[in-house]
Every structure is written in structure tokens, then in C-alpha cells.
PDB file of C-alpha atoms and ligand atoms in Angstrom:
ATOM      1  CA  UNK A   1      -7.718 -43.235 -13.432  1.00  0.00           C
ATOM      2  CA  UNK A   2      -9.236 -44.550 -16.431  1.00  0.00           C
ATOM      3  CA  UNK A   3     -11.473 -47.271 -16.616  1.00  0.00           C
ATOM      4  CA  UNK A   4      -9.028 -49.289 -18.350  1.00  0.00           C
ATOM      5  CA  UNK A   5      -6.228 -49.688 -15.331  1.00  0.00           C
ATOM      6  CA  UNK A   6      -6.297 -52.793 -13.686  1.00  0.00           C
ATOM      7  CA  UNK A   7      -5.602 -52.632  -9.634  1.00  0.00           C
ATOM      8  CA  UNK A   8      -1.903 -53.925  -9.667  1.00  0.00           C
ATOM      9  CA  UNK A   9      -2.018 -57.425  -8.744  1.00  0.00           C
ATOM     10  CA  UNK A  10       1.171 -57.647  -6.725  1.00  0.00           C
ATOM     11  CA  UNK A  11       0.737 -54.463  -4.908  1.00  0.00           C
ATOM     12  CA  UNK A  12       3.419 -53.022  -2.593  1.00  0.00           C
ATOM     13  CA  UNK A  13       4.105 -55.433  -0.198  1.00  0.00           C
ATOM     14  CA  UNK A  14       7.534 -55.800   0.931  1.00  0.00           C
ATOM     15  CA  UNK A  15       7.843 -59.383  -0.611  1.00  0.00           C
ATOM     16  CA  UNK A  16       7.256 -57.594  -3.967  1.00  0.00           C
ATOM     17  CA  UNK A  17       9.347 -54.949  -3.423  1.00  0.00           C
ATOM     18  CA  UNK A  18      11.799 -57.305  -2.371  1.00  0.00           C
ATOM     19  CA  UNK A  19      12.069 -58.428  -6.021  1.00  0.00           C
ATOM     20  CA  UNK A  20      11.587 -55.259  -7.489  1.00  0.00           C
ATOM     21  CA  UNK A  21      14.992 -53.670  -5.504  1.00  0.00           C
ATOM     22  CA  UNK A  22      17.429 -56.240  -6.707  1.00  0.00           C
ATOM     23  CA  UNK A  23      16.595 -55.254 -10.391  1.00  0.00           C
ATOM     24  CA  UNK A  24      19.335 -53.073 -12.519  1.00  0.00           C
ATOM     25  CA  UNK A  25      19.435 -52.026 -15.446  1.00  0.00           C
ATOM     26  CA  UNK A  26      22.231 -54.257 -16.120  1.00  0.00           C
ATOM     27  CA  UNK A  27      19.897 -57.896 -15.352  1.00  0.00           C
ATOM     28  CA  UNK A  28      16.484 -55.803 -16.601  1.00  0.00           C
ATOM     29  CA  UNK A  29      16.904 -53.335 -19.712  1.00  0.00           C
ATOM     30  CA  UNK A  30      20.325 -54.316 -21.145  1.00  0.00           C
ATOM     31  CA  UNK A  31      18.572 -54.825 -24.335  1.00  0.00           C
ATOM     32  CA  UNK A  32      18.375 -50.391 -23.742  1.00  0.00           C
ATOM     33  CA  UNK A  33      21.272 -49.168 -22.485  1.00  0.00           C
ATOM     34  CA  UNK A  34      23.344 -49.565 -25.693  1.00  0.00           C
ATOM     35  CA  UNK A  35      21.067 -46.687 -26.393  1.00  0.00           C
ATOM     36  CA  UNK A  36      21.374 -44.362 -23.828  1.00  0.00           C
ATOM     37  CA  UNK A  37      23.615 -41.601 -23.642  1.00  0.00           C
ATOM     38  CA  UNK A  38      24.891 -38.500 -21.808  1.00  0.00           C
ATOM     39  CA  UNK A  39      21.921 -35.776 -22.183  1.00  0.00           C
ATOM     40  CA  UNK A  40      19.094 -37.864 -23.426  1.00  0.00           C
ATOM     41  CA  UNK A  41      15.473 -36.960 -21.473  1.00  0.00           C
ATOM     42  CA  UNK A  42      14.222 -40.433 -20.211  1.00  0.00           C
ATOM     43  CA  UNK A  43      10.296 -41.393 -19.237  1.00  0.00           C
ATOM     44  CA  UNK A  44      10.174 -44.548 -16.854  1.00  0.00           C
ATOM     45  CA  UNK A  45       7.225 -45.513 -16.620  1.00  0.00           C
ATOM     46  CA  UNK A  46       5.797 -47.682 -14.153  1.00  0.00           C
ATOM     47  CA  UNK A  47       8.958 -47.142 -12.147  1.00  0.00           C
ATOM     48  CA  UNK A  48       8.220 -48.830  -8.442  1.00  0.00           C
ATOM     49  CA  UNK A  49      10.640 -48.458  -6.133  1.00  0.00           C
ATOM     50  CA  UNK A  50      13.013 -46.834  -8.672  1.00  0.00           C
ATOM     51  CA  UNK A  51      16.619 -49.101  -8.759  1.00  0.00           C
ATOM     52  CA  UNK A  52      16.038 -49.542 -12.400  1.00  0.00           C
ATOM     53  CA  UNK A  53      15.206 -45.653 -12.547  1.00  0.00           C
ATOM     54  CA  UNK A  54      18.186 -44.577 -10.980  1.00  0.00           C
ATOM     55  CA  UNK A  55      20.566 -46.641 -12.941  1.00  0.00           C
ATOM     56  CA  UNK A  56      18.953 -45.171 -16.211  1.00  0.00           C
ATOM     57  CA  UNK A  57      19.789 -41.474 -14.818  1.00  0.00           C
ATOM     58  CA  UNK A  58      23.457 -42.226 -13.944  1.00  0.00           C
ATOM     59  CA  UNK A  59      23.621 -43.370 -17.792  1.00  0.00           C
ATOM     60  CA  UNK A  60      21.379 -40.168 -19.029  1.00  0.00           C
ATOM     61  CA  UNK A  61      23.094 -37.692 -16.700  1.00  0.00           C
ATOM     62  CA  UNK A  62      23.345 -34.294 -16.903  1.00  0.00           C
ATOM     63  CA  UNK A  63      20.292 -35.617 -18.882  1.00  0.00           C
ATOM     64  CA  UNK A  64      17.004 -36.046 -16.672  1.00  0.00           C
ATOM     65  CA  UNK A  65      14.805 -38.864 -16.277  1.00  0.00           C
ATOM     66  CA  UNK A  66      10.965 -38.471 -15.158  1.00  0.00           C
ATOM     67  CA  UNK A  67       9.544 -41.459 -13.087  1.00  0.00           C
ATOM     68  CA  UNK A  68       5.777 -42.453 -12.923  1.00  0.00           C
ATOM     69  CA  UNK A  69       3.954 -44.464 -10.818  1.00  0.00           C
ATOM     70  CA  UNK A  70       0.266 -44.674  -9.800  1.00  0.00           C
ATOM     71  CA  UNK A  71       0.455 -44.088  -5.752  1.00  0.00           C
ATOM     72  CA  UNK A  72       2.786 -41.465  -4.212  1.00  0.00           C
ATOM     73  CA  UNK A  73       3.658 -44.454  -1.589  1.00  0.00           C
ATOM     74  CA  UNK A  74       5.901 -46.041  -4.409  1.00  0.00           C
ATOM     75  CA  UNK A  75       7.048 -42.785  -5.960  1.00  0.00           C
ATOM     76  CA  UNK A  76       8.264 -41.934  -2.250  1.00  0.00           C
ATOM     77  CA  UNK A  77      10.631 -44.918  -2.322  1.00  0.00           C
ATOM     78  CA  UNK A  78      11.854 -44.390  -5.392  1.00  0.00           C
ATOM     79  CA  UNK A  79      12.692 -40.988  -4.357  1.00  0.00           C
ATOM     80  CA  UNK A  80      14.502 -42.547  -1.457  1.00  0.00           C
ATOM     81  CA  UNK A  81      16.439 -44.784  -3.783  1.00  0.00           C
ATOM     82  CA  UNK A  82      17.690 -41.818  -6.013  1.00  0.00           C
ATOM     83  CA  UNK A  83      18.852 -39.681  -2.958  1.00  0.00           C
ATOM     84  CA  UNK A  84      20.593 -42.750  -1.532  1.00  0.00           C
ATOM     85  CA  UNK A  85      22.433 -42.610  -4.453  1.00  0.00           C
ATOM     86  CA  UNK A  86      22.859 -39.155  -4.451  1.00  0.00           C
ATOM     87  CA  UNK A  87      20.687 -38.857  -8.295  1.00  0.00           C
ATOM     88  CA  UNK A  88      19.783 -35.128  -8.907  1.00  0.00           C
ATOM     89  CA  UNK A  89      18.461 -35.748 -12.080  1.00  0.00           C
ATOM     90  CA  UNK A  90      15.381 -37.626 -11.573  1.00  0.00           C
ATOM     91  CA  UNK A  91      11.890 -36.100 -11.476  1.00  0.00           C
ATOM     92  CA  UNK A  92       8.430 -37.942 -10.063  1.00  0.00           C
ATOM     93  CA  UNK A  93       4.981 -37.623 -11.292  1.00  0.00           C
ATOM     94  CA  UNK A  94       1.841 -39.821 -10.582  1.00  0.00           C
ATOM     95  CA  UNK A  95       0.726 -40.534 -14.371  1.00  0.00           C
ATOM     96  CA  UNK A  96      -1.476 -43.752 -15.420  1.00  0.00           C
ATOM     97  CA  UNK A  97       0.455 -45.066 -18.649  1.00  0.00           C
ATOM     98  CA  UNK A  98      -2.810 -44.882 -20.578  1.00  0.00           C
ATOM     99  CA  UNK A  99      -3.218 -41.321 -20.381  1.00  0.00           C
ATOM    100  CA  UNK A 100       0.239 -39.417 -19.712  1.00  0.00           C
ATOM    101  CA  UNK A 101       0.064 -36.233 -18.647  1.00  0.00           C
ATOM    102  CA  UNK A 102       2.909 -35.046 -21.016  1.00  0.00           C
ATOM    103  CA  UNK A 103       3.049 -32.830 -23.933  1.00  0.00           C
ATOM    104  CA  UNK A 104       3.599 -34.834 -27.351  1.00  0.00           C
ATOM    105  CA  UNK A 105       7.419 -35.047 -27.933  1.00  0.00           C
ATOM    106  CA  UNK A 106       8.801 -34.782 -24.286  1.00  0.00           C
ATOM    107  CA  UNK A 107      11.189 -37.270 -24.365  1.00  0.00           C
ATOM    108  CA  UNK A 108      13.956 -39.370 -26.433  1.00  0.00           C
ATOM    109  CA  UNK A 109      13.162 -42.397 -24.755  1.00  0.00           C
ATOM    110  CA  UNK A 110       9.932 -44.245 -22.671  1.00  0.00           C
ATOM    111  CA  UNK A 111      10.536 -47.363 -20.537  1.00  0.00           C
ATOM    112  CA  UNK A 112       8.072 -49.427 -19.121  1.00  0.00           C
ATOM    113  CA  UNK A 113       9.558 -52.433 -17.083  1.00  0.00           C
ATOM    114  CA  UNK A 114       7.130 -55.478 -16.336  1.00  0.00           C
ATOM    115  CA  UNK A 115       4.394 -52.343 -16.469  1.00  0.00           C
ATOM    116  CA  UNK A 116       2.283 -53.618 -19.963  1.00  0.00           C
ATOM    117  CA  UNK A 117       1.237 -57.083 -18.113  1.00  0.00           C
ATOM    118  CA  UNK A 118      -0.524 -55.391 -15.325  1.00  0.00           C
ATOM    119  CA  UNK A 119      -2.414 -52.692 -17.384  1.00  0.00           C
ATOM    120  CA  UNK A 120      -5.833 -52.926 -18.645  1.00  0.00           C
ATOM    121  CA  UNK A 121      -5.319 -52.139 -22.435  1.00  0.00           C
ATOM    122  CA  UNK A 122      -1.535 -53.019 -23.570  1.00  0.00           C
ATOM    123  CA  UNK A 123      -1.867 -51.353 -26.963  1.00  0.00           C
ATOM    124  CA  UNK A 124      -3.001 -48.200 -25.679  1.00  0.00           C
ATOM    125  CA  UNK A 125      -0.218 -48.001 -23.000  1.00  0.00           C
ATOM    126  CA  UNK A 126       2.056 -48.227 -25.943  1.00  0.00           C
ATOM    127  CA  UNK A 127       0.311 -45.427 -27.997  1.00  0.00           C
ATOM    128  CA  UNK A 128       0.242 -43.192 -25.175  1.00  0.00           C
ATOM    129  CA  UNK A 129       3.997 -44.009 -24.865  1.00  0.00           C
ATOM    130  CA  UNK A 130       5.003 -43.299 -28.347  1.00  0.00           C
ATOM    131  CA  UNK A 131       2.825 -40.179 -27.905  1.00  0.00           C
ATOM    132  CA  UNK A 132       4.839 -38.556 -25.873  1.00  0.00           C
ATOM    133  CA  UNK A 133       8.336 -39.679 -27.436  1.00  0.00           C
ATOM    134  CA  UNK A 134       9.751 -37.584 -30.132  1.00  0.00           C
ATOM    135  CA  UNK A 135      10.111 -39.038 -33.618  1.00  0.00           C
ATOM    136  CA  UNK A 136      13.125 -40.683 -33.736  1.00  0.00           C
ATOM    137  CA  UNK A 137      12.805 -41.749 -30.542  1.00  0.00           C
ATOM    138  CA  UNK A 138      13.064 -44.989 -28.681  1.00  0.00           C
ATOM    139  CA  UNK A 139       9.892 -46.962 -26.790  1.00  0.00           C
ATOM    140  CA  UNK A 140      10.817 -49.832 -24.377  1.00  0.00           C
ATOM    141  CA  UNK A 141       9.242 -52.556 -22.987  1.00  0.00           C
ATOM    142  CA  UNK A 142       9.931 -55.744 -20.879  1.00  0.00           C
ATOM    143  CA  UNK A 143       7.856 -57.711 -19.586  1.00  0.00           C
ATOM    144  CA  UNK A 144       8.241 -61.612 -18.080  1.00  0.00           C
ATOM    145  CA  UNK A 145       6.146 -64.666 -19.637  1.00  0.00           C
ATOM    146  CA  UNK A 146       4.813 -66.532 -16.931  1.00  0.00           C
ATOM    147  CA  UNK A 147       3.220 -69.462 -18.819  1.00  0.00           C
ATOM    148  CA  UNK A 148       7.139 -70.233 -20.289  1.00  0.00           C
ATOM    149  CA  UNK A 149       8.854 -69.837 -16.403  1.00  0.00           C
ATOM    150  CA  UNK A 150      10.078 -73.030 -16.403  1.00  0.00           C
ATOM    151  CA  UNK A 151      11.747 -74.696 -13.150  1.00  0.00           C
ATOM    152  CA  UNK A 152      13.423 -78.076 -11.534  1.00  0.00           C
ATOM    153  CA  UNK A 153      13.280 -80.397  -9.979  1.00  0.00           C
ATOM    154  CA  UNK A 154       9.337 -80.888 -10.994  1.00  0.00           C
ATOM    155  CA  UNK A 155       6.555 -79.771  -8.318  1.00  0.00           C
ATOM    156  CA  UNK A 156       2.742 -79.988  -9.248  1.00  0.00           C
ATOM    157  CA  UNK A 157       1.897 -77.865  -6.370  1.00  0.00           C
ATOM    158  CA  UNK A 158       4.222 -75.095  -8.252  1.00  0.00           C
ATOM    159  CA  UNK A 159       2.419 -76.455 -11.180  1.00  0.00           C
ATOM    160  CA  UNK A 160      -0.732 -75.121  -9.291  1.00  0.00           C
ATOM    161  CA  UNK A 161       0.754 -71.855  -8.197  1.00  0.00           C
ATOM    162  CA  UNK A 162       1.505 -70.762 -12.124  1.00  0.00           C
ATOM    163  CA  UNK A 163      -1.729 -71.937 -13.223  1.00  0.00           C
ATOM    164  CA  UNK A 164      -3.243 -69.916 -10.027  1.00  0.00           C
ATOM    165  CA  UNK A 165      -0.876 -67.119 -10.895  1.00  0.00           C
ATOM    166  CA  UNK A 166      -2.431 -67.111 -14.644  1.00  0.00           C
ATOM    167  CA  UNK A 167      -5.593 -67.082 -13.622  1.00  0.00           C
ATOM    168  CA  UNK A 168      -5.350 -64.363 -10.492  1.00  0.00           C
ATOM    169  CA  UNK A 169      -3.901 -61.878 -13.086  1.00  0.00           C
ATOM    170  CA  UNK A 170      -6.277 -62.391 -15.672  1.00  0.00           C
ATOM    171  CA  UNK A 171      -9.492 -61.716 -13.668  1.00  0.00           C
ATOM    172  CA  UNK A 172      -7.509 -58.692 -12.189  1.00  0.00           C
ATOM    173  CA  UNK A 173      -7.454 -57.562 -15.775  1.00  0.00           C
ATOM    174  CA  UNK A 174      -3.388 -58.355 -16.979  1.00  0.00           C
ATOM    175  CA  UNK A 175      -2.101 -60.323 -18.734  1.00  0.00           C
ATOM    176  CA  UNK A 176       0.426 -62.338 -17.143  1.00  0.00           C
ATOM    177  CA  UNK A 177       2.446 -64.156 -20.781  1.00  0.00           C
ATOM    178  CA  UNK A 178       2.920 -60.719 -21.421  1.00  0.00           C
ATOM    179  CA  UNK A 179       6.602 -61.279 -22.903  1.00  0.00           C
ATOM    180  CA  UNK A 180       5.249 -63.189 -26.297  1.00  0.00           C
ATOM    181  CA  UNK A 181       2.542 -60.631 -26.775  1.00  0.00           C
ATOM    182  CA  UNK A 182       4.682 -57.707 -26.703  1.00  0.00           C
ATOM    183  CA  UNK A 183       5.691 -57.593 -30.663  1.00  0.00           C
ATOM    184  CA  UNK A 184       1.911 -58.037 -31.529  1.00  0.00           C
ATOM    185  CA  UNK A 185       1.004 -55.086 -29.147  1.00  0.00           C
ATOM    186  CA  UNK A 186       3.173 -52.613 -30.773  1.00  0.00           C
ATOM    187  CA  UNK A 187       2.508 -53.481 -34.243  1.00  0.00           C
ATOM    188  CA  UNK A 188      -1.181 -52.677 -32.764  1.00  0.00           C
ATOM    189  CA  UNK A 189      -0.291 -49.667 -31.542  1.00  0.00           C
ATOM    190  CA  UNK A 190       1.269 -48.616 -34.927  1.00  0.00           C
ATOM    191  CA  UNK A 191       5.070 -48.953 -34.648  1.00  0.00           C
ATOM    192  CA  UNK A 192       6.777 -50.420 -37.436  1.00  0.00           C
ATOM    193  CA  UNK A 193      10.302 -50.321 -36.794  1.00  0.00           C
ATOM    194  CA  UNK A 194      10.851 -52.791 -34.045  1.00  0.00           C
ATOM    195  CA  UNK A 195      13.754 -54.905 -32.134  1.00  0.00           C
ATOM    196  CA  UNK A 196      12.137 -57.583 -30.295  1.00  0.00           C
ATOM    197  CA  UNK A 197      13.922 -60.033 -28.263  1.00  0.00           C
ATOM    198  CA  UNK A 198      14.598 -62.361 -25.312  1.00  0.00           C
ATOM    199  CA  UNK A 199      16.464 -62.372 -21.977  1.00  0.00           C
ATOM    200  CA  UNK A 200      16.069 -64.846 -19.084  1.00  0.00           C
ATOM    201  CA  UNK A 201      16.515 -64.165 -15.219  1.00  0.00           C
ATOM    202  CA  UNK A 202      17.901 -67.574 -13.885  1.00  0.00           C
ATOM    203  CA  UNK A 203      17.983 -68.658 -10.061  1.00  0.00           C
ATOM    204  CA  UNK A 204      20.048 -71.795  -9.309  1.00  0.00           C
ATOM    205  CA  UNK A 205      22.420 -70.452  -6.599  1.00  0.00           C
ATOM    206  CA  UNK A 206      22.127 -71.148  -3.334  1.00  0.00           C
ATOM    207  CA  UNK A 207      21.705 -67.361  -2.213  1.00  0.00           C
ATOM    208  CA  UNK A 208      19.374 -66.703  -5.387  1.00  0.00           C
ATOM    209  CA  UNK A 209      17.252 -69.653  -4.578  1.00  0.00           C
ATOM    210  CA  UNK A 210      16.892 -68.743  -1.217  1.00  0.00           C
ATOM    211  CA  UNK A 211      15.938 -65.021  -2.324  1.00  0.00           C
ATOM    212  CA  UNK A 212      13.601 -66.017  -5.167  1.00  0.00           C
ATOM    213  CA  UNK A 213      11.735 -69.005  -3.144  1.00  0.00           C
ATOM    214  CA  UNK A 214      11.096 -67.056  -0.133  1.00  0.00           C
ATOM    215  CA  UNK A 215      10.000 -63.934  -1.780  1.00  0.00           C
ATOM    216  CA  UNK A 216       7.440 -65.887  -3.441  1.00  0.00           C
ATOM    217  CA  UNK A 217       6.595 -68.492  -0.505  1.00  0.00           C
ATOM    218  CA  UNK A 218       5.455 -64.593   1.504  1.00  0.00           C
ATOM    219  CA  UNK A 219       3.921 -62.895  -1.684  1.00  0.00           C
ATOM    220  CA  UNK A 220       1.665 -66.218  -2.179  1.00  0.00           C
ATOM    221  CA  UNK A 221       0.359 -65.466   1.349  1.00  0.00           C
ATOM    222  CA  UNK A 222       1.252 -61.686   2.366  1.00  0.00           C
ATOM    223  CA  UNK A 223       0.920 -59.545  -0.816  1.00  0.00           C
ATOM    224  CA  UNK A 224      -2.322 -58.488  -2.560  1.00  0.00           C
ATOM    225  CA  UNK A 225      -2.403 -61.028  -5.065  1.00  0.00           C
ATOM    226  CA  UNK A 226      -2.852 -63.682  -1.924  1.00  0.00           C
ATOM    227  CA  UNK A 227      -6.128 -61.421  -0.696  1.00  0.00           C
ATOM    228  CA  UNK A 228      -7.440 -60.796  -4.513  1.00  0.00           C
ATOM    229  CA  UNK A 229      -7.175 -64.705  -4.764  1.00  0.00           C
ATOM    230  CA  UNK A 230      -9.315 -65.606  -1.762  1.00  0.00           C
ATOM    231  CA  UNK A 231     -11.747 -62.797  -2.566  1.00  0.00           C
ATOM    232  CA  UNK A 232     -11.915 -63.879  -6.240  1.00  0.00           C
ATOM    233  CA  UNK A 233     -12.442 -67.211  -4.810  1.00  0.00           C
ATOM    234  CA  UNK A 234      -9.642 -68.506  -6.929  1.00  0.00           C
ATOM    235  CA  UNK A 235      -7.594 -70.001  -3.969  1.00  0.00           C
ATOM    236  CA  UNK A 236      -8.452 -70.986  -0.355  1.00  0.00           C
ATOM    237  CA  UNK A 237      -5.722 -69.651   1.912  1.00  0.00           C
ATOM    238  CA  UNK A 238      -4.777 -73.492   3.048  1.00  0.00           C
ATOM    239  CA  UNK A 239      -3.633 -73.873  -0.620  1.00  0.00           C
ATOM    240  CA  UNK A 240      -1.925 -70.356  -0.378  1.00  0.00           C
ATOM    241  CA  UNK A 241      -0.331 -72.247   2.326  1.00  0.00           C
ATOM    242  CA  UNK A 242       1.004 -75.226   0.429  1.00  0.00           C
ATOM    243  CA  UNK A 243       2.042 -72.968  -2.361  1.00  0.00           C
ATOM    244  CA  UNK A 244       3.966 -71.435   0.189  1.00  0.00           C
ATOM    245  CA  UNK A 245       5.377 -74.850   1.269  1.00  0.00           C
ATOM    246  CA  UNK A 246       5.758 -75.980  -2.162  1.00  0.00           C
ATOM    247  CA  UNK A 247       8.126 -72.702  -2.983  1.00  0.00           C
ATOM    248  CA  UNK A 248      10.103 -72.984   0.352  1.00  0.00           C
ATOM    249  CA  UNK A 249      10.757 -76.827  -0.409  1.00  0.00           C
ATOM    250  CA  UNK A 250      11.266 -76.223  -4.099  1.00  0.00           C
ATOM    251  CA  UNK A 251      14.100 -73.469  -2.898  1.00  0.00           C
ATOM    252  CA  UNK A 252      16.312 -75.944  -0.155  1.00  0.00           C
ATOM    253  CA  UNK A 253      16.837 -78.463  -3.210  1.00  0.00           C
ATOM    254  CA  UNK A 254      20.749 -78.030  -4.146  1.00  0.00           C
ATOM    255  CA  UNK A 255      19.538 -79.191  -7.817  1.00  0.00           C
ATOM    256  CA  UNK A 256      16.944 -76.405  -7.481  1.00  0.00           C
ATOM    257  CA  UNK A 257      17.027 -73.893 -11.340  1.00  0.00           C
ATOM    258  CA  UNK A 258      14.755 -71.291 -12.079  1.00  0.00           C
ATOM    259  CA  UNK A 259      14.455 -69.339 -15.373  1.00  0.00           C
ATOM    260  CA  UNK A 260      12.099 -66.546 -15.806  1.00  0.00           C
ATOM    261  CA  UNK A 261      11.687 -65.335 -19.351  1.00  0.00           C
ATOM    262  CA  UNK A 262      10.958 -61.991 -20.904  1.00  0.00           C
ATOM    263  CA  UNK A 263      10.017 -60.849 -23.885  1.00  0.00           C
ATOM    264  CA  UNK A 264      11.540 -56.839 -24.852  1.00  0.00           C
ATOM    265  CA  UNK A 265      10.456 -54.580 -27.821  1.00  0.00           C
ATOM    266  CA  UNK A 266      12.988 -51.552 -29.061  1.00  0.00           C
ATOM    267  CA  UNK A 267      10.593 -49.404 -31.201  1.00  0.00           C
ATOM    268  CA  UNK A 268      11.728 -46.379 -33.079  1.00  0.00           C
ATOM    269  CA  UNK A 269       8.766 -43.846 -32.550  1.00  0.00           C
TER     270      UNK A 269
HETATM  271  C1  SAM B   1       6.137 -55.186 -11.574  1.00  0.00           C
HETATM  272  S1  SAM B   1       6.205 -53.516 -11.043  1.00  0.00           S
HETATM  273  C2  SAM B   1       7.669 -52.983 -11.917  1.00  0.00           C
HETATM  274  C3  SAM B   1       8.372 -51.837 -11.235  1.00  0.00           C
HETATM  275  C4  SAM B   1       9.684 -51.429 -11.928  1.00  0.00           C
HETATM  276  N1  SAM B   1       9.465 -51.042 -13.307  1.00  0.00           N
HETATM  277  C5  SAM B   1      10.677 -52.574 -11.840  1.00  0.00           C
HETATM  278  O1  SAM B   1      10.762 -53.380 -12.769  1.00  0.00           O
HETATM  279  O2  SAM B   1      11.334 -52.683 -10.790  1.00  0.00           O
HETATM  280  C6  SAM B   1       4.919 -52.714 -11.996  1.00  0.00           C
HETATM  281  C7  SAM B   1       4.732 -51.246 -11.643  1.00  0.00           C
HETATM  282  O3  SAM B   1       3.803 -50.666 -12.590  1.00  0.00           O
HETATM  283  C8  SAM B   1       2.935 -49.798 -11.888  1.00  0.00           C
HETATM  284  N2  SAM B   1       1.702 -49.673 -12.671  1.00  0.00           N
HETATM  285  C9  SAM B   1       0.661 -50.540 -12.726  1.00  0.00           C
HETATM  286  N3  SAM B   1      -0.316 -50.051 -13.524  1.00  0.00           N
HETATM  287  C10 SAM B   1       0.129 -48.858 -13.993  1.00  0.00           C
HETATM  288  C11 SAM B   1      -0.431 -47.859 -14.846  1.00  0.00           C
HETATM  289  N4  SAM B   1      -1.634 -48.011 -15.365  1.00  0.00           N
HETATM  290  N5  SAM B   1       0.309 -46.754 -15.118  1.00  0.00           N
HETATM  291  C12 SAM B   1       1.548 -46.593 -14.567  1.00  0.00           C
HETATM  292  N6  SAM B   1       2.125 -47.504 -13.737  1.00  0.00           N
HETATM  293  C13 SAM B   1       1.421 -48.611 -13.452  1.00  0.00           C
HETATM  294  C14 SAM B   1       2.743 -50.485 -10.533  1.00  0.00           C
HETATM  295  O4  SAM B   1       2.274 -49.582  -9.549  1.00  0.00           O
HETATM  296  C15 SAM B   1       4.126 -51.046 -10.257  1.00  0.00           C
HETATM  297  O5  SAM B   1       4.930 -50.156  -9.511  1.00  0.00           O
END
């Protein structure tokens, strides 16, 4: 890997991947899919445990899509996902976004879902990415903001926990307000013809509440961000603990609303 990657600050943990399986492309790239058709050759990169993947290739198919990731753990569940849903078309690789091991040109569109905060150098993530797009071709990014997640009722312990957050990420080499960045990145990178805009995930259901507090109540403590923030000596692991608390109380409130912002980038390669 190149000295640029940072480690993944989430990891795999199943808290994470709980998140990651509920996504579609429906609630995570509908800014894309008005441009996706029937035989266009997809790149996902950064694809984790593949649901967004395998909604891409029913929209693509016969067309193929090719899904990265940087462990073959992750690419083996997103494997899984596409045969549970009985996808042909997909192909995995293990491929670090800054240096793709594709010829220039391969593909007609490259995706990158919440990918560009964890990496070590945005800009060339998106180079690399427009690289191996043909001209004419689309380049696609989303990533959240974490600094504008806003929430209610108020909590300064979940104050604590996005300030922690912010902080955790950063010294593991991201950049966690990814979303507002994401224009500036890919004028840096050299594109010039770019859609940029905004879409929220909101949680203020009971069942979404419940699913969104938990999953970060156990990621605070049980994921790889909780371990890099005791080793980085960030956090103690009694105020992992309240975090925890804070999330689980923040999620039984019936007045309880949760918006997560991102920021998304269409660029014509
Ligand atoms: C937040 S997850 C998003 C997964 C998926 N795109 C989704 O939204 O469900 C970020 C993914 O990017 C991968 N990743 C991190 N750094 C990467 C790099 N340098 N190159 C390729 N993938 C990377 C991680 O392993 C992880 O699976």
C-alpha cells in the first residue's frame, strides 16, 4: 500500500458493517443512478460489504461492475452479498484507490462511497479515479460531513463523541467533514465539469433510532476506532463508556432526530 493510505478508522466490525448493509443505492448514490444504464462498465471503489455494489450491477447489467476493497475479508462479503442476490456481473479486486491497478480508460463510471474521508490524500484518490475512467465518463463521490451531523434533543456527551470522532479520524489520517471538501478536491485533482450537491440520511423513527443509536453505542466501544482512541490516548474507555450511554439514552427519546449530511460530486472525466 502506499504510504499515503490511512488504516480505516472504523474497521470491520460488525457494528460498522451493520451500517454499511442497510445502504442502497436508492438512500446512498441517487444523485448517480439517473446515470446509469444497461451495459455501462462500473468501478466501485471502496465497496465494503457490497449492498451498494450490487444494486449498481442490477442497474448496469448485462454491463459489469468491478468492486475494490483493501482486505479480501470485506471483498469476501461483498461477494456473499452479490450471490445472495444471485449478481453474475460483479468482479472483485484488492486495489488501494491511490494507485488502481487498471489500465487508463477501463470504465464509464468510478464510485467511491464514504471512501475519500478515510484516505490519506483525497485529491490523488480522485486523479487515480478519473485515470482510469474514459473521457466522457462519470467520477462519483459521497461522502458524510461529520462536523454538520446535527441531532435532538441536545446531549454534550454526544457533543463529546463528535468532537472525539473529529479528532480520532484526523490523527488516523482522514478527514472526517469530508462532504464540504469534496468540490475543492476535484477541482484539485483537475476536473472541471462538476455537479456537486447535498443529501441527508435522517433517523427519527422509532426502528431507525434504535438501529442508528445502538450501532454507534457498540462501534464507540467494539470497533477499531474505540481501540485507535485509547491507544492514541484520545479517549479513556470509561468515556467510551458514557458515549456509549449517551447514544443509547439519546436513541429511547420519542423526540429523538438525527440527520447525517453528505456532500456528492458528479464529474465528467
Ligand atoms: C465507510 S466504508 C464504505 C463502504 C461502502 N462504500 C458503503 O458505503 O457501504 C469505507 C470503505 O473504504 C475502504 N477503503 C479505505 N481506504 C481505502 C483505500 N485506500 N482504497 C480503497 N478502499 C479503501 C474501507 O476498507 C471500507 O470498506
Amino acid at each position: 500500500m502506499p504510504k499515503e493510505t490511512a488504516v480505516y478508522t472504523h474497521g470491520h466490525h460488525e457494528s460498522v458493517l451493520r451500517s454499511h448493509r442497510w445502504r442502497t443505492a436508492a438512500n446512498s448514490a441517487a444523485y448517480l443512478i439517473g446515470e446509469l444504464r444497461p451495459g455501462l462498465r462500473v468501478l466501485d471503489v471502496g465497496c465494503g460489504p457490497g449492498t451498494i455494489t450490487a444494486d449498481l450491477a442490477a442497474l448496469v447489467a448485462p454491463g459489469r461492475v468491478t468492486a475494490v476493497d483493501t482486505t479480501q475479508e470485506i471483498l469476501g462479503q461483498a461477494a456473499a452479498t452479490a450471490s445472495e442476490r444471485g449478481l453474475d456481473n460483479i468482479e472483485f479486486a484488492l486495489a488501494d484507490v491511490h494507485a488502481l491497478e487498471f489500465p487508463d480508460d477501463s470504465f464509464d463510471v468510478v464510485h467511491a462511497h464514504q471512501v475519500l474521508q478515510h484516505v490519506g490524500d483525497p485529491v490523488q484518490a480522485l486523479r487515480e479515479m478519473r485515470r482510469v475512467c474514459r473521457p466522457g465518463g462519470i467520477v462519483a463521490a459521497r461522502d458524510s460531513d461529520y462536523a454538520a451531523m446535527v441531532w435532538f434533543p441536545e446531549s454534550p456527551v454526544m457533543d463529546a463523541w463528535q468532537e472525539l470522532y473529529g479528532r480520532v479520524a484526523r490523527a488516523n489520517g482522514g478527514e472526517p467533514d469530508a462532504g464540504r471538501r469534496l468540490l475543492s478536491w476535484a477541482r484539485e485533482a483537475g476536473f472541471t465539469d462538476i455537479t456537486p450537491t447535498a443529501a441527508s440520511w435522517c433517523f427519527a423513527t422509532p426502528e431507525s433510532r434504535e438501529w442508528w443509536s445502538s450501532l454507534w453505542a457498540d462501534r464507540t466501544v467494539g470497533s477499531v476506532y474505540a481501540k485507535l482512541a485509547v491507544d492514541g490516548g484520545h479517549a479513556t474507555p470509561q468515556e467510551l463508556g458514557a458515549i456509549a450511554e449517551a447514544w443509547h439514552a439519546w436513541g429511547g427519546q420519542g423526540d429523538g432526530w438525527f440527520m447525517v449530511p453528505h456532500g456528492e460530486i458528479l464529474c465528467r472525466a
